[in-house]
C-alpha cells in the first residue's frame, strides 16, 4: 500500500491531472506534476511541479526520486521518457501507453481479443489510400496513427474523388470506414492490483466535430443492450495488459453490436459525471487503485445525470449554469479560452 502522506507523481499537467490531484489531496496524498507546459492547471492544485521537456531525463529522474508512485493523465507521454523511472513505480504499466498511442496497434490488439473495430487499413502512401477507399468504401475518416485528440489529425473523406485530392506529405495514418451508429458510449472500469474490476454505468456520449459535447445517464436502451458485451471486451483488454487504474474504451452502438472506436489508458472526459453522480468518482478510484487501497463503490447516485463540456469562449459565461441548483460547475483554470479548447464542464444531477 502507498500510504496517505506519500507523493503521487502525475505525468501531464491538464485538467485530468488536476481532478486526479484534487481527489488525491482529499485522501491525504501530495501530488507532483511533470509537464512541459508552463501553464499546467494540474500544478495549480498540487504540491510540486517539474516543468521540463519529456526528453529531459535528468529532470525525469529527479522527479521520480521525489515520488512514491507515478501515473499519467496524458496518453501521449513519449514512452522513451519513462525509461528514467523505475518500472515498478509506474501504474498502469507503460505497455498500455504503447498500445493506446498507435491507432493501428490499438485496433490490432483489441481485434486479437475478439473486439470488432470499424473496417480499417494502414495508410502510408497515396496508393495505400486509394486501395483503402476502394476496399472499405467512402465515406470514411483518415486519422493519424499517433498524437491525434479531440478530432485533431482527422480528415473526413466523403468520396473517392475527395481522397484523390488529399496530398499525403508523410506516412503514418489509418483509414476507417464511417460507422453508421445509433449511439456512442464508453465503458470506464477500474482494475485493482489484485485483479478486481469495477465498472461505472455507461453514459451516452454526443460528439461535436470530434470533441465530446455531453455525456448523459441513463443511456438509451440502444446502449444498455450493448454494454455487457462491451464490458466483457474492456475486461479482456485490462487483463491482457495486467492493468492497474482506470481504463476507458469508447464504442459505437450498432445493429451489429458494439463497434470498438478507441481506448484511453486513463481517466476519461465521459466519466467526469462520476464526481457528483457516482458513489466514488473515476479520479478517486484511480488513486485508490494505484495506491493499492480498496476500491470504492462505483454505483450511480442520481436518477438523471448530464455532463456538458464548457468549450472555448463559453467559459466566460459558464457561471450562469449555477442558476440551476442541480448544476455543479468545474472550471479548469486555463487562461485562454481558445476555440475548441476544453475549459471546464458542468454536471447536472437529478437525485
Ligand atoms: P476519435 O478521435 O477517433 O474518437 O473520433 C472522435 C469522434 O469522431 C467519435 O467519437 C465519433 O463521433 C466520430 N468518429 C470517429 N471515427 C468514426 C468512424 N469510423 N465512424 C463514425 N464516426 C466516427
Coordinates of C-alpha atoms and ligand atoms in Angstrom, one line a residue:
X1 CA 0.0 0.0 0.0
X2 CA 1.1 3.6 -0.7
X3 CA 0.0 5.2 2.5
X4 CA -1.6 8.6 2.6
X5 CA 1.1 11.3 3.0
X6 CA 3.1 9.8 0.2
X7 CA 3.7 11.6 -3.1
X8 CA 2.0 10.6 -6.3
X9 CA 3.7 11.7 -9.5
X10 CA 1.4 12.7 -12.4
X11 CA 2.8 12.9 -15.9
X12 CA 0.9 15.6 -17.8
X13 CA -0.5 18.9 -16.4
X14 CA -4.0 19.1 -17.8
X15 CA -7.5 19.0 -16.3
X16 CA -7.5 15.2 -15.9
X17 CA -4.4 15.6 -13.7
X18 CA -6.0 18.5 -11.9
X19 CA -9.1 16.4 -10.9
X20 CA -6.9 13.4 -10.0
X21 CA -4.7 15.7 -7.8
X22 CA -7.9 17.1 -6.1
X23 CA -9.1 13.5 -5.3
X24 CA -5.6 12.5 -4.1
X25 CA -5.4 15.6 -1.8
X26 CA -8.7 14.6 -0.3
X27 CA -7.2 11.3 0.8
X28 CA -4.1 12.9 2.2
X29 CA -1.6 12.4 -0.7
X30 CA 0.6 15.1 -2.1
X31 CA 1.0 15.3 -5.9
X32 CA 4.0 16.2 -8.0
X33 CA 3.2 17.2 -11.6
X34 CA 5.6 16.7 -14.5
X35 CA 4.7 18.6 -17.7
X36 CA 6.5 20.7 -20.4
X37 CA 3.9 23.4 -20.4
X38 CA 4.3 26.4 -18.1
X39 CA 0.5 26.7 -17.8
X40 CA -0.2 23.3 -16.3
X41 CA -3.6 23.5 -14.5
X42 CA -2.8 20.3 -12.5
X43 CA 0.2 22.0 -11.0
X44 CA -2.1 24.8 -9.6
X45 CA -3.7 22.3 -7.2
X46 CA -0.5 20.2 -6.4
X47 CA 2.4 20.4 -4.0
X48 CA 5.2 20.3 -6.6
X49 CA 5.7 20.9 -10.3
X50 CA 8.6 20.0 -12.5
X51 CA 8.3 22.0 -15.7
X52 CA 10.6 20.2 -18.2
X53 CA 10.6 18.7 -21.6
X54 CA 9.7 15.0 -21.9
X55 CA 13.2 14.4 -23.3
X56 CA 14.9 15.8 -20.1
X57 CA 15.8 12.5 -18.5
X58 CA 17.8 14.2 -15.6
X59 CA 14.6 16.2 -14.7
X60 CA 12.5 13.0 -15.0
X61 CA 14.9 11.0 -12.8
X62 CA 14.8 13.8 -10.1
X63 CA 11.0 13.8 -10.3
X64 CA 10.9 10.1 -9.8
X65 CA 13.1 10.4 -6.7
X66 CA 10.5 12.6 -5.1
X67 CA 7.6 10.3 -5.9
X68 CA 6.4 7.0 -4.3
X69 CA 4.2 6.0 -7.3
X70 CA 3.8 7.6 -10.8
X71 CA 0.8 7.6 -13.1
X72 CA -0.2 9.7 -16.1
X73 CA -3.1 11.9 -17.2
X74 CA -1.9 12.4 -20.8
X75 CA -1.6 9.3 -23.0
X76 CA 0.9 10.8 -25.5
X77 CA 3.8 10.9 -23.0
X78 CA 6.7 9.6 -25.1
X79 CA 7.3 6.0 -23.8
X80 CA 11.1 6.6 -24.1
X81 CA 10.8 9.3 -21.5
X82 CA 9.7 6.7 -19.0
X83 CA 13.0 4.9 -19.0
X84 CA 14.2 7.3 -16.4
X85 CA 11.6 6.0 -14.0
X86 CA 12.0 2.6 -12.2
X87 CA 9.3 0.4 -13.8
X88 CA 7.8 -0.8 -10.6
X89 CA 6.8 2.8 -9.8
X90 CA 4.7 3.3 -12.9
X91 CA 1.0 2.4 -12.7
X92 CA -0.5 1.4 -15.1
X93 CA 2.3 -0.4 -16.8
X94 CA 3.7 1.6 -19.8
X95 CA 2.7 -1.2 -22.2
X96 CA -0.8 0.2 -22.0
X97 CA 0.6 3.5 -23.3
X98 CA 2.4 1.8 -26.2
X99 CA -0.8 0.2 -27.4
X100 CA -3.0 3.2 -27.0
X101 CA -0.6 5.7 -28.6
X102 CA -0.9 4.0 -32.0
X103 CA -4.4 3.7 -33.5
X104 CA -3.2 0.8 -35.7
X105 CA -1.6 -1.2 -32.8
X106 CA -4.7 -0.5 -30.7
X107 CA -7.1 -1.8 -33.3
X108 CA -5.0 -4.9 -33.9
X109 CA -4.6 -5.6 -30.1
X110 CA -8.4 -5.2 -29.5
X111 CA -9.2 -7.4 -32.5
X112 CA -6.8 -10.1 -31.2
X113 CA -9.0 -10.2 -28.1
X114 CA -12.2 -10.6 -30.1
X115 CA -13.2 -6.9 -30.4
X116 CA -14.8 -5.5 -33.5
X117 CA -13.3 -2.2 -34.8
X118 CA -14.6 -0.2 -37.8
X119 CA -13.2 -1.6 -41.1
X120 CA -9.7 -0.1 -41.3
X121 CA -6.5 -0.1 -43.4
X122 CA -3.0 1.1 -42.7
X123 CA -2.1 4.1 -45.0
X124 CA 1.4 5.4 -45.6
X125 CA 1.2 6.5 -49.3
X126 CA -1.2 7.9 -51.8
X127 CA -1.6 4.4 -53.3
X128 CA -2.4 2.9 -49.9
X129 CA -5.2 5.4 -49.5
X130 CA -6.6 4.7 -53.0
X131 CA -6.6 1.0 -52.2
X132 CA -8.1 1.5 -48.8
X133 CA -11.0 3.6 -50.2
X134 CA -11.5 1.0 -52.9
X135 CA -11.8 -1.8 -50.4
X136 CA -13.6 -0.1 -47.5
X137 CA -15.5 2.5 -49.4
X138 CA -16.4 6.1 -48.7
X139 CA -17.4 8.0 -46.6
X140 CA -14.6 7.3 -44.2
X141 CA -12.1 9.0 -42.0
X142 CA -8.3 9.3 -42.4
X143 CA -6.7 9.5 -39.0
X144 CA -3.1 10.0 -37.9
X145 CA -1.9 6.9 -36.1
X146 CA -0.3 9.0 -33.4
X147 CA -0.9 12.2 -31.4
X148 CA -4.5 12.9 -32.6
X149 CA -7.0 14.0 -30.0
X150 CA -10.3 15.9 -29.9
X151 CA -10.9 15.5 -33.6
X152 CA -7.4 16.8 -34.5
X153 CA -5.4 14.8 -37.0
X154 CA -8.6 13.6 -38.8
X155 CA -9.9 14.2 -42.3
X156 CA -13.4 13.1 -43.3
X157 CA -13.4 11.7 -46.8
X158 CA -16.9 11.8 -48.5
X159 CA -15.9 10.2 -51.8
X160 CA -13.1 8.6 -53.8
X161 CA -12.6 12.0 -55.5
X162 CA -12.0 13.7 -52.2
X163 CA -9.5 11.1 -51.3
X164 CA -7.7 11.7 -54.6
X165 CA -7.5 15.4 -53.8
X166 CA -5.7 14.8 -50.4
X167 CA -2.0 15.4 -50.5
X168 CA -0.2 13.0 -48.2
X169 CA 3.1 14.5 -47.2
X170 CA 4.2 11.8 -44.9
X171 CA 3.0 8.3 -43.7
X172 CA 1.5 7.1 -40.5
X173 CA -2.3 7.0 -41.0
X174 CA -5.2 4.6 -40.8
X175 CA -8.3 4.9 -42.9
X176 CA -11.5 3.9 -41.3
X177 CA -14.9 3.2 -42.8
X178 CA -17.6 5.5 -41.4
X179 CA -19.7 3.6 -38.9
X180 CA -23.5 4.2 -39.1
X181 CA -24.0 4.2 -35.4
X182 CA -27.2 4.5 -33.3
X183 CA -25.3 6.0 -30.3
X184 CA -21.9 6.4 -28.8
X185 CA -20.9 5.2 -25.3
X186 CA -17.9 4.4 -23.3
X187 CA -17.0 1.7 -20.8
X188 CA -15.0 3.0 -17.9
X189 CA -13.6 0.5 -15.5
X190 CA -11.1 0.5 -12.6
X191 CA -8.9 -2.5 -12.0
X192 CA -7.1 -3.1 -8.7
X193 CA -3.7 -4.6 -8.3
X194 CA -5.3 -7.9 -7.2
X195 CA -7.4 -8.0 -10.4
X196 CA -10.7 -6.8 -9.0
X197 CA -12.7 -4.9 -11.7
X198 CA -15.5 -2.4 -11.1
X199 CA -17.4 -0.5 -13.8
X200 CA -19.2 2.8 -13.8
X201 CA -22.6 2.9 -15.7
X202 CA -22.1 3.7 -19.3
X203 CA -23.1 7.2 -20.3
X204 CA -24.4 8.0 -23.8
X205 CA -21.8 10.4 -25.4
X206 CA -22.5 13.0 -28.0
X207 CA -19.6 14.4 -30.0
X208 CA -19.5 17.6 -32.0
X209 CA -16.7 18.0 -34.6
X210 CA -14.8 15.1 -32.9
X211 CA -15.0 16.7 -29.4
X212 CA -17.1 15.3 -26.6
X213 CA -20.0 17.7 -26.1
X214 CA -22.1 15.8 -23.5
X215 CA -22.5 12.5 -21.6
X216 CA -25.9 11.5 -20.3
X217 CA -27.2 8.9 -17.9
X218 CA -29.2 6.8 -18.1
X219 CA -28.2 6.0 -21.7
X220 CA -31.0 4.9 -24.1
X221 CA -31.9 1.2 -24.2
X222 CA -29.9 1.0 -27.5
X223 CA -26.8 1.5 -25.5
X224 CA -27.9 -0.6 -22.5
X225 CA -28.3 -3.6 -24.8
X226 CA -24.6 -3.5 -25.8
X227 CA -23.0 -2.6 -22.5
X228 CA -22.4 -6.1 -21.3
X229 CA -20.6 -7.2 -24.4
X230 CA -18.6 -4.0 -24.4
X231 CA -17.6 -4.5 -20.7
X232 CA -16.5 -8.1 -21.4
X233 CA -14.1 -6.8 -24.1
X234 CA -12.9 -4.0 -21.8
X235 CA -12.2 -6.5 -19.1
X236 CA -10.2 -8.7 -21.5
X237 CA -8.1 -5.6 -22.5
X238 CA -7.5 -4.7 -18.8
X239 CA -6.5 -8.3 -18.0
X240 CA -4.2 -8.7 -21.1
X241 CA -2.4 -5.5 -20.0
X242 CA -2.4 -6.5 -16.3
X243 CA -3.8 -3.0 -16.0
X244 CA -4.0 -1.1 -12.7
X245 CA -6.1 2.0 -12.5
X246 CA -8.9 3.5 -14.6
X247 CA -9.2 2.4 -18.3
X248 CA -11.7 3.6 -20.9
X249 CA -12.9 2.1 -24.1
X250 CA -15.1 4.0 -26.5
X251 CA -17.8 2.3 -28.6
X252 CA -20.4 2.8 -31.3
X253 CA -23.7 1.1 -30.7
X254 CA -24.7 -0.5 -34.0
X255 CA -27.2 -3.1 -35.1
X256 CA -24.2 -5.5 -35.4
X257 CA -23.2 -5.0 -31.8
X258 CA -20.7 -2.7 -30.2
X259 CA -18.0 -1.4 -32.5
X260 CA -14.8 -0.5 -30.8
X261 CA -13.6 3.0 -31.5
X262 CA -10.6 3.7 -29.3
X263 CA -9.2 3.2 -25.8
X264 CA -7.7 5.6 -23.4
X265 CA -5.4 4.2 -20.7
X266 CA -6.6 6.8 -18.2
X267 CA -9.5 8.6 -16.6
X268 CA -11.8 10.0 -19.3
X269 CA -13.9 13.0 -20.1
X270 CA -17.0 10.8 -20.4
X271 CA -16.5 9.9 -16.7
X272 CA -16.5 13.4 -15.3
X273 CA -20.1 13.0 -14.2
X274 CA -18.9 10.4 -11.6
X275 CA -17.5 13.2 -9.4
X276 CA -21.1 14.2 -8.3
X277 CA -23.1 11.3 -9.9
X278 CA -21.4 8.2 -8.5
X279 CA -20.6 6.9 -5.0
X280 CA -16.9 7.0 -5.9
X281 CA -15.5 9.1 -8.8
X282 CA -13.2 7.8 -11.5
X283 CA -10.5 10.1 -10.1
X284 CA -10.7 8.8 -6.6
X285 CA -10.8 5.1 -7.7
X286 CA -7.8 5.7 -10.0
X287 CA -5.8 7.0 -7.0
X288 CA -7.1 4.1 -4.8
X289 CA -6.1 1.5 -7.4
X290 CA -2.5 2.9 -8.0
X291 CA -2.0 3.3 -4.2
X292 CA -3.3 -0.3 -3.6
X293 CA -6.2 0.9 -1.4
X294 CA -9.6 -0.9 -1.5
X295 CA -11.7 0.3 -4.5
X296 CA -14.8 2.4 -3.8
X297 CA -18.4 1.7 -4.9
X298 CA -19.0 2.8 -8.5
X299 CA -22.8 2.9 -8.3
X300 CA -24.6 5.8 -9.9
X301 CA -26.3 8.0 -7.3
X302 CA -28.6 10.1 -9.4
X303 CA -31.7 9.3 -11.5
X304 CA -30.7 11.6 -14.4
X305 CA -27.2 13.0 -15.0
X306 CA -25.9 15.2 -17.7
X307 CA -22.3 16.3 -18.1
X308 CA -21.8 19.1 -20.6
X309 CA -18.4 20.3 -21.6
X310 CA -17.6 24.0 -21.4
X311 CA -15.6 24.7 -24.6
X312 CA -13.8 27.9 -25.7
X313 CA -15.4 31.2 -25.0
X314 CA -18.4 29.6 -23.3
X315 CA -16.2 29.6 -20.2
X316 CA -16.7 33.3 -19.9
X317 CA -20.4 32.9 -19.1
X318 CA -20.3 29.4 -17.6
X319 CA -21.2 30.7 -14.1
X320 CA -24.7 31.2 -15.4
X321 CA -25.2 27.4 -15.2
X322 CA -25.3 27.8 -11.5
X323 CA -28.7 29.4 -11.6
X324 CA -29.8 25.7 -11.6
X325 CA -29.3 24.4 -8.1
X326 CA -28.7 20.8 -9.5
X327 CA -25.7 22.0 -11.5
X328 CA -22.1 21.7 -10.5
X329 CA -19.5 23.9 -12.3
X330 CA -15.9 22.8 -12.9
X331 CA -13.6 25.3 -14.5
X332 CA -10.1 24.1 -15.1
X333 CA -8.3 27.4 -14.6
X334 CA -7.0 27.7 -18.2
X335 CA -6.2 31.3 -19.1
X336 CA -7.0 31.3 -22.8
X337 CA -10.5 30.2 -24.0
X338 CA -9.3 29.2 -27.5
X339 CA -11.9 27.8 -29.9
X340 CA -12.4 24.0 -29.3
X341 CA -10.4 24.1 -26.0
X342 CA -11.9 22.2 -23.1
X343 CA -12.2 24.9 -20.4
X344 CA -14.5 23.1 -17.9
X345 CA -17.6 21.1 -17.5
X346 CA -21.0 21.3 -15.8
X347 CA -22.7 18.3 -14.3
X348 CA -26.3 18.3 -13.5
X349 CA -27.6 15.6 -11.2
X350 CA -31.2 14.9 -10.5
X351 CA -31.4 12.7 -7.4
Ligands
LIG1 P1 -11.9 9.7 -32.3 O1 -11.0 10.8 -32.0 O2 -11.4 8.6 -33.2 O3 -12.5 9.1 -31.0 O4 -13.1 10.3 -33.1 C1 -13.9 11.4 -32.5 C2 -15.4 11.2 -32.9 O5 -15.5 11.3 -34.3 C3 -16.0 9.9 -32.5 O6 -16.4 9.9 -31.2 C4 -17.2 9.8 -33.5 O7 -18.2 10.7 -33.1 C5 -16.5 10.3 -34.8 N1 -15.9 9.2 -35.5 C6 -14.6 8.8 -35.4 N2 -14.4 7.7 -36.1 C7 -15.6 7.4 -36.7 C8 -16.0 6.3 -37.6 N3 -15.1 5.4 -38.1 N4 -17.3 6.3 -37.9 C9 -18.2 7.2 -37.5 N5 -17.8 8.2 -36.7 C10 -16.5 8.3 -36.3

